[in-house]
Amino acid sequence: MDVRKAVIPVAGLGTRFLPATKAIPKEMLTIVDRPTIQYIVEEVVASGIEQIIFVTSEGKSAIENHFDYNYELDHVLKEKNKILLGKELDMISNLIDIVSVRQKKPLGLGHAIWTARHIVGQEPFMVCLGDDLVYSDVPCAWQMLELYREVGESIVAVQRVPPDQTYQYGIVEGIDNGRERTHQVKRMVEKPAPGTTDSDLAIIGRYILMPEIFDMLSSTTPGHGGEIQLTDALLALSKKRKMYAYEFEGTRFDAGDKFGYLQAIIAYALRHDELGELFKVHLKDVAATL
Ligand code: G1P
């Protein structure tokens, strides 16, 4: 069965980014000329996904509004003859079918995904985490869907990280399965204590999951940090069905972290159609004064 839906959890409080995120969802922080979340939505749209399910919480309505039609704004732009701008806003509100569901308590990523179970139903689906931006020629979601069409099983996106950073991620231990960039999952652990794993394959926020993950999540007890961890449910699922880890092609930015966010702004600004060249010259000038 093809993957038609993508769950995007956006309920997190964004504490890593306070005070900027006190009144604004972290997903609405701007990278060059659009909010972070729009890059993720555009990635899944470009990959052929048909519906997005936002898992939201109180104070996140700006995200839904961003992808909605704004009658007043449309009216004003038409009156002022700002046709192109009007068209761009129109494009954003027509990108894709969007449904929202509320995660009422911050019980963890696993719980957030479980909250979407009735809307996802009994079909494979994608999960994209709003903090993880991937800059690539072929959208990361597309790369994963291509592999899914071959293997028809759950897939987690991974990238290699230095050993002293493994404690910040879900870590996959796998065996090479002959296909380029692909490993069969043997074990996985959420944020292992330093020195407790030999693997450097870190989970990045893109997953394709079989619907059985919801059964696993139903019986997942709180794990790392006292939260219901998606990684723990994935480990349980990997014992019942094959699961793959895929080293995607592209550069990943942790946009939920201040330094990662700055790196993302620079990378996206340098590649921006209108601003890229100008920004490159400016950066060189700045570098010369350092
Ligand atoms: C989540 C996942 C973790 C993964 C990470 C990637 O953690 O639980 O397995 O490696 O996203 O960004 P978080 O960063 O939300 O704590």
Tab-separated table of C-alpha atoms and ligand atoms in Angstrom:
chain	number	residue	atom	x	y	z
A	1	MET	CA	0.000	0.000	0.000
A	2	ASP	CA	1.302	3.451	-0.867
A	3	VAL	CA	2.134	6.035	1.783
A	4	ARG	CA	-0.407	8.865	1.585
A	5	LYS	CA	-0.266	10.566	4.973
A	6	ALA	CA	2.411	12.355	6.960
A	7	VAL	CA	2.170	13.013	10.681
A	8	ILE	CA	4.046	16.128	11.791
A	9	PRO	CA	4.194	16.534	15.575
A	10	VAL	CA	4.291	20.227	16.473
A	11	ALA	CA	3.088	20.137	20.078
A	12	GLY	CA	6.496	20.684	21.721
A	13	LEU	CA	7.077	23.744	23.891
A	14	GLY	CA	10.313	24.777	22.195
A	15	THR	CA	12.145	25.340	25.481
A	16	ARG	CA	15.539	25.107	23.742
A	17	PHE	CA	14.668	28.330	21.957
A	18	LEU	CA	13.296	30.487	24.774
A	19	PRO	CA	12.640	33.384	25.001
A	20	ALA	CA	11.987	33.518	21.215
A	21	THR	CA	9.370	30.794	21.531
A	22	LYS	CA	7.504	32.199	24.515
A	23	ALA	CA	4.585	33.410	22.381
A	24	ILE	CA	5.486	31.976	18.939
A	25	PRO	CA	5.617	28.288	18.019
A	26	LYS	CA	9.221	27.318	17.281
A	27	GLU	CA	7.987	25.902	13.974
A	28	MET	CA	7.035	29.451	12.948
A	29	LEU	CA	10.543	30.881	13.351
A	30	THR	CA	11.654	32.179	9.984
A	31	ILE	CA	14.425	30.802	7.827
A	32	VAL	CA	15.107	33.490	5.202
A	33	ASP	CA	11.541	34.094	4.002
A	34	ARG	CA	9.328	31.342	5.326
A	35	PRO	CA	8.678	29.561	8.607
A	36	THR	CA	10.611	26.369	9.328
A	37	ILE	CA	7.449	24.287	9.142
A	38	GLN	CA	6.797	25.375	5.551
A	39	TYR	CA	10.055	23.756	4.421
A	40	ILE	CA	8.900	20.469	5.937
A	41	VAL	CA	5.431	20.741	4.413
A	42	GLU	CA	6.938	21.563	1.011
A	43	GLU	CA	9.248	18.546	1.319
A	44	VAL	CA	6.363	16.114	1.853
A	45	VAL	CA	4.246	17.756	-0.845
A	46	ALA	CA	7.150	17.447	-3.310
A	47	SER	CA	7.381	13.776	-2.349
A	48	GLY	CA	3.763	13.024	-3.263
A	49	ILE	CA	2.150	12.837	0.202
A	50	GLU	CA	-1.575	13.702	0.055
A	51	GLN	CA	-2.475	14.623	3.613
A	52	ILE	CA	-0.684	16.109	6.594
A	53	ILE	CA	-1.744	15.492	10.172
A	54	PHE	CA	-0.407	18.087	12.584
A	55	VAL	CA	-0.265	16.946	16.198
A	56	THR	CA	-0.657	20.266	17.966
A	57	SER	CA	-1.125	21.699	21.437
A	58	GLU	CA	-2.359	24.931	22.941
A	59	GLY	CA	-0.701	28.028	21.507
A	60	LYS	CA	0.134	26.455	18.148
A	61	SER	CA	-2.735	27.843	16.081
A	62	ALA	CA	-0.347	30.110	14.138
A	63	ILE	CA	0.812	26.965	12.312
A	64	GLU	CA	-2.712	26.072	11.180
A	65	ASN	CA	-3.393	29.704	10.268
A	66	HIS	CA	-0.250	29.867	8.161
A	67	PHE	CA	-1.545	27.128	5.849
A	68	ASP	CA	-5.129	28.398	5.858
A	69	TYR	CA	-6.835	30.906	3.567
A	70	ASN	CA	-6.845	34.444	4.973
A	71	TYR	CA	-9.818	36.264	3.484
A	72	GLU	CA	-8.914	39.715	4.829
A	73	LEU	CA	-5.325	39.569	3.644
A	74	ASP	CA	-6.394	38.301	0.245
A	75	HIS	CA	-8.860	41.172	-0.061
A	76	VAL	CA	-6.294	43.820	0.913
A	77	LEU	CA	-3.648	42.433	-1.468
A	78	LYS	CA	-6.140	42.456	-4.346
A	79	GLU	CA	-7.143	46.038	-3.555
A	80	LYS	CA	-3.501	47.071	-3.578
A	81	ASN	CA	-2.912	45.137	-6.784
A	82	LYS	CA	-0.233	42.949	-5.162
A	83	ILE	CA	-1.033	40.051	-7.432
A	84	LEU	CA	2.171	38.031	-7.087
A	85	LEU	CA	2.130	38.161	-3.316
A	86	GLY	CA	-1.537	37.159	-3.346
A	87	LYS	CA	-0.691	34.191	-5.563
A	88	GLU	CA	2.088	33.079	-3.244
A	89	LEU	CA	-0.251	33.126	-0.244
A	90	ASP	CA	-2.836	31.270	-2.303
A	91	MET	CA	-0.225	28.623	-3.160
A	92	ILE	CA	0.574	28.139	0.550
A	93	SER	CA	-3.067	27.675	1.534
A	94	ASN	CA	-3.590	25.168	-1.297
A	95	LEU	CA	-0.411	23.148	-0.753
A	96	ILE	CA	-2.047	20.072	0.721
A	97	ASP	CA	-4.986	18.779	2.742
A	98	ILE	CA	-4.256	19.407	6.441
A	99	VAL	CA	-5.891	17.883	9.512
A	100	SER	CA	-5.021	18.701	13.126
A	101	VAL	CA	-5.288	16.680	16.274
A	102	ARG	CA	-4.472	17.837	19.794
A	103	GLN	CA	-1.970	16.152	22.058
A	104	LYS	CA	-3.459	17.120	25.381
A	105	LYS	CA	-0.486	16.268	27.577
A	106	PRO	CA	3.234	16.465	26.757
A	107	LEU	CA	3.885	12.765	27.257
A	108	GLY	CA	6.539	12.340	24.586
A	109	LEU	CA	7.056	11.818	20.853
A	110	GLY	CA	5.633	8.294	20.953
A	111	HIS	CA	2.461	9.590	22.571
A	112	ALA	CA	2.217	12.400	19.993
A	113	ILE	CA	2.286	9.883	17.138
A	114	TRP	CA	-0.209	7.622	18.932
A	115	THR	CA	-2.574	10.621	19.185
A	116	ALA	CA	-2.875	10.575	15.372
A	117	ARG	CA	-3.874	6.877	15.198
A	118	HIS	CA	-7.545	7.383	14.313
A	119	ILE	CA	-6.744	9.763	11.469
A	120	VAL	CA	-3.951	7.611	10.075
A	121	GLY	CA	-5.976	4.387	10.264
A	122	GLN	CA	-4.594	1.059	9.112
A	123	GLU	CA	-2.089	2.198	6.530
A	124	PRO	CA	1.641	2.898	6.369
A	125	PHE	CA	2.442	6.554	7.010
A	126	MET	CA	5.270	8.988	7.224
A	127	VAL	CA	6.443	10.947	10.273
A	128	CYS	CA	8.415	14.168	9.884
A	129	LEU	CA	9.813	16.022	12.881
A	130	GLY	CA	9.566	19.787	12.603
A	131	ASP	CA	13.035	20.430	14.035
A	132	ASP	CA	14.876	18.450	11.391
A	133	LEU	CA	15.406	20.311	8.145
A	134	VAL	CA	17.119	18.391	5.373
A	135	TYR	CA	18.636	20.279	2.480
A	136	SER	CA	19.020	17.940	-0.493
A	137	ASP	CA	18.625	17.714	-4.262
A	138	VAL	CA	16.085	14.906	-3.915
A	139	PRO	CA	13.731	15.574	-0.975
A	140	CYS	CA	14.562	13.317	1.989
A	141	ALA	CA	10.928	12.118	2.171
A	142	TRP	CA	11.092	11.168	-1.510
A	143	GLN	CA	14.296	9.155	-0.965
A	144	MET	CA	12.617	7.258	1.861
A	145	LEU	CA	9.460	6.595	-0.125
A	146	GLU	CA	11.553	5.212	-2.971
A	147	LEU	CA	13.157	2.707	-0.590
A	148	TYR	CA	9.755	1.917	0.932
A	149	ARG	CA	8.409	0.943	-2.495
A	150	GLU	CA	11.247	-1.610	-2.685
A	151	VAL	CA	11.123	-3.063	0.817
A	152	GLY	CA	7.528	-2.431	2.000
A	153	GLU	CA	8.584	-2.192	5.651
A	154	SER	CA	9.233	0.527	8.244
A	155	ILE	CA	12.197	2.799	7.626
A	156	VAL	CA	13.975	5.313	9.846
A	157	ALA	CA	16.232	8.009	8.419
A	158	VAL	CA	19.720	8.020	9.917
A	159	GLN	CA	22.971	9.903	9.649
A	160	ARG	CA	26.365	9.216	11.156
A	161	VAL	CA	27.291	11.416	14.111
A	162	PRO	CA	30.530	11.736	16.111
A	163	PRO	CA	30.654	9.272	19.065
A	164	ASP	CA	30.494	12.105	21.606
A	165	GLN	CA	27.090	13.141	20.231
A	166	THR	CA	25.279	9.804	20.199
A	167	TYR	CA	23.690	10.552	23.583
A	168	GLN	CA	21.573	13.265	21.902
A	169	TYR	CA	19.789	10.903	19.502
A	170	GLY	CA	17.972	7.666	19.019
A	171	ILE	CA	20.765	5.303	17.931
A	172	VAL	CA	20.330	2.367	15.573
A	173	GLU	CA	22.480	-0.731	15.561
A	174	GLY	CA	22.077	-2.471	12.244
A	175	ILE	CA	23.614	-4.819	9.740
A	176	ASP	CA	24.443	-3.978	6.176
A	177	ASN	CA	21.860	-5.481	3.897
A	178	GLY	CA	23.718	-5.073	0.614
A	179	ARG	CA	21.719	-2.118	-0.650
A	180	GLU	CA	23.598	1.162	-0.702
A	181	ARG	CA	23.033	3.358	2.385
A	182	THR	CA	20.635	0.823	3.874
A	183	HIS	CA	20.908	-1.203	7.087
A	184	GLN	CA	18.582	-3.740	8.612
A	185	VAL	CA	17.737	-2.653	12.158
A	186	LYS	CA	18.864	-5.033	14.897
A	187	ARG	CA	18.555	-2.821	17.931
A	188	MET	CA	17.805	0.761	18.755
A	189	VAL	CA	18.043	2.847	21.874
A	190	GLU	CA	16.875	6.354	22.702
A	191	LYS	CA	19.664	8.672	23.794
A	192	PRO	CA	22.140	6.049	25.059
A	193	ALA	CA	24.498	7.023	27.865
A	194	PRO	CA	27.978	7.862	26.507
A	195	GLY	CA	30.061	4.778	25.822
A	196	THR	CA	27.150	2.326	25.821
A	197	THR	CA	26.868	1.859	22.046
A	198	ASP	CA	29.379	1.253	19.269
A	199	SER	CA	27.028	2.544	16.614
A	200	ASP	CA	27.162	6.068	15.213
A	201	LEU	CA	23.892	5.815	13.238
A	202	ALA	CA	21.620	8.524	14.650
A	203	ILE	CA	17.912	8.724	13.912
A	204	ILE	CA	16.934	11.928	12.127
A	205	GLY	CA	13.315	13.057	12.079
A	206	ARG	CA	11.960	11.178	9.066
A	207	TYR	CA	10.234	7.814	9.438
A	208	ILE	CA	7.989	5.560	7.383
A	209	LEU	CA	5.963	3.420	9.740
A	210	MET	CA	3.711	0.422	9.389
A	211	PRO	CA	0.361	0.900	11.195
A	212	GLU	CA	1.325	-1.838	13.711
A	213	ILE	CA	3.418	0.857	15.385
A	214	PHE	CA	0.197	2.013	17.090
A	215	ASP	CA	-0.187	-1.395	18.812
A	216	MET	CA	3.398	-1.113	20.000
A	217	LEU	CA	2.818	2.451	21.219
A	218	SER	CA	-0.281	1.337	23.159
A	219	SER	CA	1.917	-0.800	25.377
A	220	THR	CA	5.033	1.379	25.475
A	221	THR	CA	5.793	2.558	28.982
A	222	PRO	CA	7.666	5.798	29.742
A	223	GLY	CA	11.330	5.538	28.823
A	224	HIS	CA	14.145	8.063	28.478
A	225	GLY	CA	13.258	11.316	30.278
A	226	GLY	CA	10.054	9.766	31.629
A	227	GLU	CA	8.422	10.131	28.182
A	228	ILE	CA	6.753	7.632	25.868
A	229	GLN	CA	9.471	7.239	23.269
A	230	LEU	CA	8.839	6.436	19.621
A	231	THR	CA	12.229	4.708	19.556
A	232	ASP	CA	11.089	2.179	22.202
A	233	ALA	CA	7.980	1.321	20.160
A	234	LEU	CA	10.139	1.020	17.033
A	235	LEU	CA	12.425	-1.415	18.804
A	236	ALA	CA	9.402	-3.540	19.713
A	237	LEU	CA	8.138	-3.406	16.118
A	238	SER	CA	11.578	-4.323	14.735
A	239	LYS	CA	11.351	-7.588	16.664
A	240	LYS	CA	8.147	-8.523	14.833
A	241	ARG	CA	8.812	-7.226	11.331
A	242	LYS	CA	11.842	-6.190	9.345
A	243	MET	CA	12.850	-2.562	9.718
A	244	TYR	CA	15.404	-0.549	7.834
A	245	ALA	CA	17.640	2.404	8.600
A	246	TYR	CA	18.433	4.591	5.624
A	247	GLU	CA	21.360	7.010	5.362
A	248	PHE	CA	19.694	9.747	3.345
A	249	GLU	CA	21.570	12.053	0.984
A	250	GLY	CA	21.544	15.675	2.115
A	251	THR	CA	22.509	18.032	4.904
A	252	ARG	CA	20.460	18.020	8.063
A	253	PHE	CA	19.984	21.033	10.317
A	254	ASP	CA	18.599	20.891	13.825
A	255	ALA	CA	16.396	23.973	13.492
A	256	GLY	CA	15.151	23.580	17.070
A	257	ASP	CA	18.606	24.421	18.376
A	258	LYS	CA	20.022	27.966	18.269
A	259	PHE	CA	23.282	27.021	16.522
A	260	GLY	CA	21.587	24.597	14.105
A	261	TYR	CA	19.043	27.281	13.287
A	262	LEU	CA	21.795	29.785	12.433
A	263	GLN	CA	23.511	27.202	10.234
A	264	ALA	CA	20.212	26.564	8.441
A	265	ILE	CA	19.654	30.272	7.800
A	266	ILE	CA	23.100	30.583	6.225
A	267	ALA	CA	22.693	27.452	4.089
A	268	TYR	CA	19.245	28.418	2.817
A	269	ALA	CA	20.165	32.082	2.322
A	270	LEU	CA	23.202	31.127	0.210
A	271	ARG	CA	20.979	29.059	-2.066
A	272	HIS	CA	18.145	31.561	-2.277
A	273	ASP	CA	17.249	32.606	-5.845
A	274	GLU	CA	17.091	36.343	-5.189
A	275	LEU	CA	19.360	36.774	-2.187
A	276	GLY	CA	21.978	34.035	-2.619
A	277	GLU	CA	24.644	35.974	-4.565
A	278	LEU	CA	24.196	39.129	-2.517
A	279	PHE	CA	24.447	37.179	0.712
A	280	LYS	CA	27.585	35.352	-0.415
A	281	VAL	CA	29.371	38.668	-1.068
A	282	HIS	CA	28.184	39.949	2.292
A	283	LEU	CA	29.436	36.846	4.100
A	284	LYS	CA	32.853	37.211	2.467
A	285	ASP	CA	32.990	40.823	3.620
A	286	VAL	CA	32.058	39.798	7.129
A	287	ALA	CA	34.627	36.967	7.128
A	288	ALA	CA	37.329	39.438	6.057
A	289	THR	CA	36.687	41.530	9.166
A	290	LEU	CA	36.936	38.596	11.595
B	1	G1P	C1	13.732	12.840	18.654
B	1	G1P	C2	13.795	11.308	18.685
B	1	G1P	C3	15.235	10.842	18.521
B	1	G1P	C4	15.831	11.414	17.256
B	1	G1P	C5	15.689	12.955	17.246
B	1	G1P	C6	16.113	13.527	15.905
B	1	G1P	O1	14.378	13.319	19.807
B	1	G1P	O2	13.246	10.851	19.897
B	1	G1P	O3	15.262	9.425	18.462
B	1	G1P	O4	17.183	11.052	17.150
B	1	G1P	O5	14.332	13.357	17.488
B	1	G1P	O6	16.001	14.909	15.859
B	1	G1P	P1	14.259	14.842	20.301
B	1	G1P	O7	15.306	15.604	19.548
B	1	G1P	O8	12.886	15.310	19.979
B	1	G1P	O9	14.550	14.815	21.767
